[in-house]
């Protein structure tokens, strides 16, 4: 008897598991198919038609004189960097195209991992002048404040390091800071700790979409000079930059898989909402029937 | 292309390992929790190792050890710092009362940066920015007034303690619903943000690994 | 005794850092700079201490055969491999090729894959939320749905309208709500920090 029941139980459990997993697996399959079909997406456009934020960043970068010093603060999270990777690379290309001298620094460990990987990518791509590496600074807010005074590691040698030293050796030596924002040290930390101490410094930020509502008030108040914080803005910016120079890897995310994923999300929200409303609608009827 | 791995043998191997790691993590969706738990532990180990590596290589050695070894006479102030650093490293094994000086410095410093940053960097500038700009300088006065009303109500709901008066309580109630709606809007952004990560990961598997995506 | 030492140090270091933000004085600036440098060192020490505690915890687990041994081995292996790669003689630390390989092959993809799964988990959480708090979840889901619709990657005239709507929602209702939230959080942080600096929280312990 045990022998005849056991296989049924196992198969039922497997079936239940498969049933639970099916929606997610189907979604993955749909996204994979949509990614493969992403070449033919007439009528779809991922790049944001609202160019106000894109134009703002392009203007700020365009106004930098050749030879300016720009600091890129890589503090993105490893988990969410994929969303802003193409935008960040486009910004690096844009800055390089304007003859700007770049330096990179990180105040979070994950940001440092990304910064080192990006610098390695730039070197592998054959860049003659990769960004000067200012390394990692510990201490979060305390580290930010300390870097206002001194940011160049002792013993670091090179043209950009010397230029930073000549201008005081701290964050104030830079004409602009591009914050590649994550959730630990975000552009907000820069505004609060650095912006208050160096009010003349231009702070621009690239951030994942989920940080947009938090950072938008700082852009509106003028504490951030420019901000790109949605995937669509990032794609629009990357397109605008590549239209001028045609360099750097384009965005990997296509509009069709995004559309399918968003429609799936809307379907789940609607289904859950209507199911609940349906249950609520049925409940009083049952109560009335009870007596 | 995520571009982190090169085109050489090491890069190809990194792409394969990354693809297998992705599949291992996503096996959670089929109910294979054991593999997912192991990947989480691997992530925790790697991330902690990386943090310790940075702390030693980029901070403690160049800022503390090297100056103390090379110029001990000039850097006498670093000696108490060395003691405090040693205490914090061994904090788990030391009596709690010994940690009071370290805790005092950390609490004082962190609280001061938080206080200064919050007041000068957020509260005052955001209150100023919330006020509508008057005259022809304002491109959208109606929008600014609506925004100010929402800001005030949300702030009231956020800081509202014991109910005082019917009007205040009602306004705080409205503010609370606006706050819930605002968080909902943020969740919408979060959903799109996370979706882009999922799509990017699928693109990595199809493009970087299987090379079927152009 | 411990509390009074802690309060005393907080009362010296905190106001010193604040004073440096408010006034320009070379002596105050120098002293605040020293506190700042110490904080950076202590943050690094805390990271090393945290790592040491994690190692001790998992070694204890393994020695006592308590808990998930395989998971403990994986944690220790992960730490060891990255520390060896970055601290071995001749290594250039975080920019060493071996460390970069570990980041590209394991650290970044695992983190990215976990975060990618959150899309599915988030939607599942929304479904569960309806069972707990219907009215709040309904409003949140409705607001989220509006934002998702406005962000749909549609081209043409419809895309322009959606983008204009998204910009208005971002600037006016969402911008207003988040500004209120930021000011509120800022005030709470300031009050909480001021209590710590005045030693009031220590007295409450």
XYZ file of C-alpha atoms in Angstrom, chain A residues 10-285:
276
model
C 5.641 12.783 -4.941
C 4.103 13.535 -8.286
C 1.358 15.619 -6.640
C 3.945 17.632 -4.749
C 5.955 18.145 -7.913
C 2.837 19.143 -9.766
C 1.891 21.652 -7.093
C 5.428 23.053 -7.178
C 5.304 23.355 -10.928
C 1.901 25.021 -10.748
C 3.272 27.556 -8.276
C 6.346 28.166 -10.411
C 4.481 28.317 -13.738
C 3.536 32.035 -13.778
C 7.092 33.157 -12.995
C 8.615 30.718 -15.496
C 6.137 31.795 -18.153
C 7.047 35.414 -17.484
C 10.749 34.606 -17.895
C 10.009 32.788 -21.125
C 7.942 35.711 -22.422
C 10.721 38.164 -21.521
C 13.292 35.964 -23.275
C 11.164 35.746 -26.426
C 10.489 39.479 -26.331
C 14.228 40.159 -25.952
C 14.887 38.042 -29.035
C 12.208 39.928 -30.973
C 13.333 43.323 -29.711
C 14.689 44.259 -33.133
C 11.230 44.656 -34.622
C 9.343 46.909 -32.229
C 7.454 49.347 -34.395
C 5.329 51.722 -32.372
C 7.349 51.214 -29.215
C 9.882 53.664 -27.855
C 11.871 53.224 -24.660
C 13.634 56.591 -24.834
C 11.641 59.212 -22.953
C 9.991 61.801 -25.206
C 10.324 64.298 -22.319
C 13.876 65.576 -22.909
C 13.982 68.217 -20.143
C 16.264 66.212 -17.824
C 18.418 64.967 -20.709
C 18.895 68.486 -22.083
C 19.731 69.742 -18.587
C 22.570 67.237 -18.158
C 23.861 67.766 -21.694
C 23.880 71.534 -21.122
C 25.812 71.215 -17.836
C 28.396 68.944 -19.464
C 28.515 71.104 -22.579
C 29.305 74.202 -20.524
C 32.377 72.591 -18.933
C 35.550 74.103 -20.378
C 38.012 71.659 -21.946
C 40.449 70.357 -19.356
C 37.956 70.692 -16.495
C 38.219 68.274 -13.610
C 35.184 66.064 -13.077
C 34.779 63.593 -10.252
C 32.650 60.492 -10.821
C 31.414 59.163 -7.487
C 30.538 55.520 -8.060
C 28.214 54.606 -5.222
C 25.712 52.462 -7.102
C 24.522 49.114 -5.761
C 25.671 45.930 -7.490
C 22.077 44.778 -7.655
C 20.624 47.863 -9.322
C 23.574 49.110 -11.395
C 22.307 47.251 -14.478
C 19.536 49.822 -14.833
C 21.911 52.791 -15.032
C 24.948 51.079 -16.573
C 24.327 52.263 -20.129
C 23.530 55.801 -18.935
C 26.685 55.951 -16.826
C 28.833 54.745 -19.721
C 27.200 57.277 -22.029
C 27.953 60.029 -19.482
C 31.603 58.933 -19.264
C 31.792 59.042 -23.087
C 30.068 62.425 -23.129
C 32.511 63.848 -20.582
C 35.511 62.360 -22.381
C 34.275 63.823 -25.672
C 34.303 67.277 -24.049
C 37.976 66.922 -23.147
C 37.324 66.636 -19.443
C 39.828 65.083 -17.030
C 38.070 62.364 -15.039
C 38.678 60.871 -11.627
C 36.674 58.143 -9.879
C 36.047 57.580 -6.189
C 33.703 55.401 -4.126
C 32.238 55.685 -0.664
C 30.511 52.288 -0.635
C 32.154 48.874 -1.133
C 29.700 47.908 -3.881
C 30.343 51.218 -5.598
C 34.066 50.502 -5.469
C 33.528 47.077 -7.079
C 31.646 48.762 -9.928
C 34.176 51.599 -10.244
C 37.123 49.195 -10.493
C 35.261 47.056 -13.062
C 34.294 50.102 -15.156
C 37.831 51.493 -15.077
C 39.145 48.082 -16.137
C 36.601 48.047 -18.996
C 37.747 51.494 -20.153
C 41.399 50.386 -20.082
C 40.538 47.160 -21.975
C 38.733 49.259 -24.578
C 42.082 50.918 -25.282
C 41.525 54.338 -23.722
C 44.753 56.332 -23.615
C 43.556 58.378 -20.656
C 41.483 56.279 -18.221
C 39.946 58.033 -15.195
C 42.353 58.653 -12.316
C 41.574 56.166 -9.550
C 40.983 57.818 -6.168
C 39.971 54.483 -4.640
C 37.626 53.824 -1.758
C 36.919 56.087 1.203
C 35.356 54.512 4.293
C 33.071 56.153 6.803
C 30.029 57.057 4.658
C 29.086 60.669 5.604
C 32.298 61.156 7.585
C 34.252 59.947 4.548
C 32.413 62.388 2.305
C 33.233 65.296 4.609
C 36.840 64.197 4.945
C 37.172 64.096 1.163
C 36.220 67.766 0.952
C 39.570 68.443 2.582
C 41.647 65.713 0.964
C 40.669 63.080 -1.588
C 43.923 62.130 -3.332
C 45.548 58.985 -1.894
C 49.081 59.588 -0.630
C 51.642 58.472 -3.181
C 49.254 58.673 -6.142
C 51.096 60.042 -9.168
C 49.748 61.349 -12.436
C 48.637 64.450 -14.274
C 45.074 64.460 -12.935
C 46.212 63.792 -9.353
C 48.652 66.721 -9.609
C 45.929 68.987 -10.975
C 43.655 68.070 -8.059
C 46.483 68.706 -5.570
C 47.223 72.107 -7.134
C 43.584 73.115 -6.645
C 43.549 72.196 -2.957
C 43.467 68.403 -3.013
C 39.827 67.959 -2.038
C 36.418 67.661 -3.693
C 36.417 71.447 -4.143
C 39.162 71.010 -6.749
C 36.613 69.589 -9.181
C 34.406 71.630 -11.503
C 31.616 69.079 -11.324
C 30.714 65.880 -9.507
C 28.713 63.150 -11.235
C 27.124 60.962 -8.571
C 26.292 57.471 -9.795
C 23.787 56.927 -7.077
C 22.799 53.865 -5.106
C 20.688 53.462 -2.010
C 23.407 53.535 0.684
C 25.193 56.745 -0.289
C 22.809 58.452 -2.648
C 22.912 61.853 -4.302
C 20.970 62.976 -1.212
C 24.012 62.276 1.006
C 26.111 64.371 -1.398
C 23.630 67.227 -1.251
C 23.446 67.094 2.548
C 27.139 66.705 3.348
C 29.057 68.141 0.383
C 26.535 70.561 -1.132
C 26.131 72.366 2.189
C 29.892 72.797 2.593
C 30.680 73.545 -1.071
C 27.592 75.421 -2.311
C 29.281 76.482 -5.561
C 30.031 72.921 -6.669
C 27.869 71.547 -9.471
C 26.337 68.210 -8.447
C 24.699 66.057 -11.113
C 23.333 62.563 -10.577
C 22.415 59.366 -12.360
C 20.133 57.148 -10.295
C 17.944 54.058 -10.692
C 14.215 54.672 -11.203
C 13.239 53.812 -7.639
C 15.301 56.746 -6.321
C 13.570 59.244 -8.622
C 10.812 60.366 -6.205
C 13.393 60.854 -3.436
C 15.851 62.842 -5.561
C 13.433 64.889 -7.662
C 12.803 67.464 -4.875
C 16.559 68.181 -4.755
C 16.573 68.872 -8.487
C 13.553 71.160 -8.143
C 15.242 73.035 -5.284
C 18.389 73.528 -7.382
C 20.584 71.517 -5.014
C 21.192 69.077 -7.868
C 22.126 70.712 -11.159
C 20.916 67.792 -13.272
C 19.400 64.371 -12.683
C 18.726 61.321 -14.831
C 16.699 58.905 -12.774
C 14.487 56.783 -14.970
C 15.440 54.099 -17.444
C 13.641 56.008 -20.206
C 15.606 59.202 -19.527
C 18.804 57.173 -19.440
C 18.053 55.595 -22.809
C 17.179 59.006 -24.292
C 20.450 60.417 -22.976
C 22.504 57.456 -24.255
C 20.891 57.890 -27.680
C 21.621 61.631 -27.666
C 25.269 61.016 -26.766
C 25.803 58.179 -29.256
C 24.186 60.314 -31.980
C 27.078 62.726 -31.522
C 29.957 60.289 -31.111
C 28.779 56.733 -31.854
C 30.846 55.121 -29.131
C 30.144 52.959 -26.129
C 27.844 49.943 -25.759
C 24.170 50.778 -26.182
C 21.443 49.866 -23.699
C 20.717 46.165 -23.371
C 17.110 46.613 -22.302
C 14.660 46.677 -25.207
C 11.192 48.250 -25.251
C 9.271 45.034 -26.025
C 10.362 43.014 -22.957
C 9.790 46.110 -20.808
C 6.276 46.495 -22.232
C 5.479 42.817 -21.640
C 6.804 42.959 -18.079
C 4.860 46.137 -17.314
C 1.653 44.703 -18.753
C 2.199 41.558 -16.675
C 2.630 43.737 -13.564
C -0.561 45.642 -14.377
C -2.401 42.347 -14.926
C -1.246 41.002 -11.555
C -2.300 44.219 -9.772
C -5.679 44.229 -11.498
C -6.294 40.537 -10.898
C -5.426 40.807 -7.201
C -7.558 43.911 -6.790
C -10.626 42.522 -8.575
C -10.338 39.180 -6.800
C -10.359 40.950 -3.453
C -13.212 43.208 -4.432
C -15.141 40.151 -5.608
C -14.634 38.466 -2.258
C -15.765 41.576 -0.392
C -18.815 41.786 -2.590
C -19.770 38.183 -1.827
C -19.233 38.394 1.945
C -22.369 40.394 2.968
C -24.543 38.121 0.862
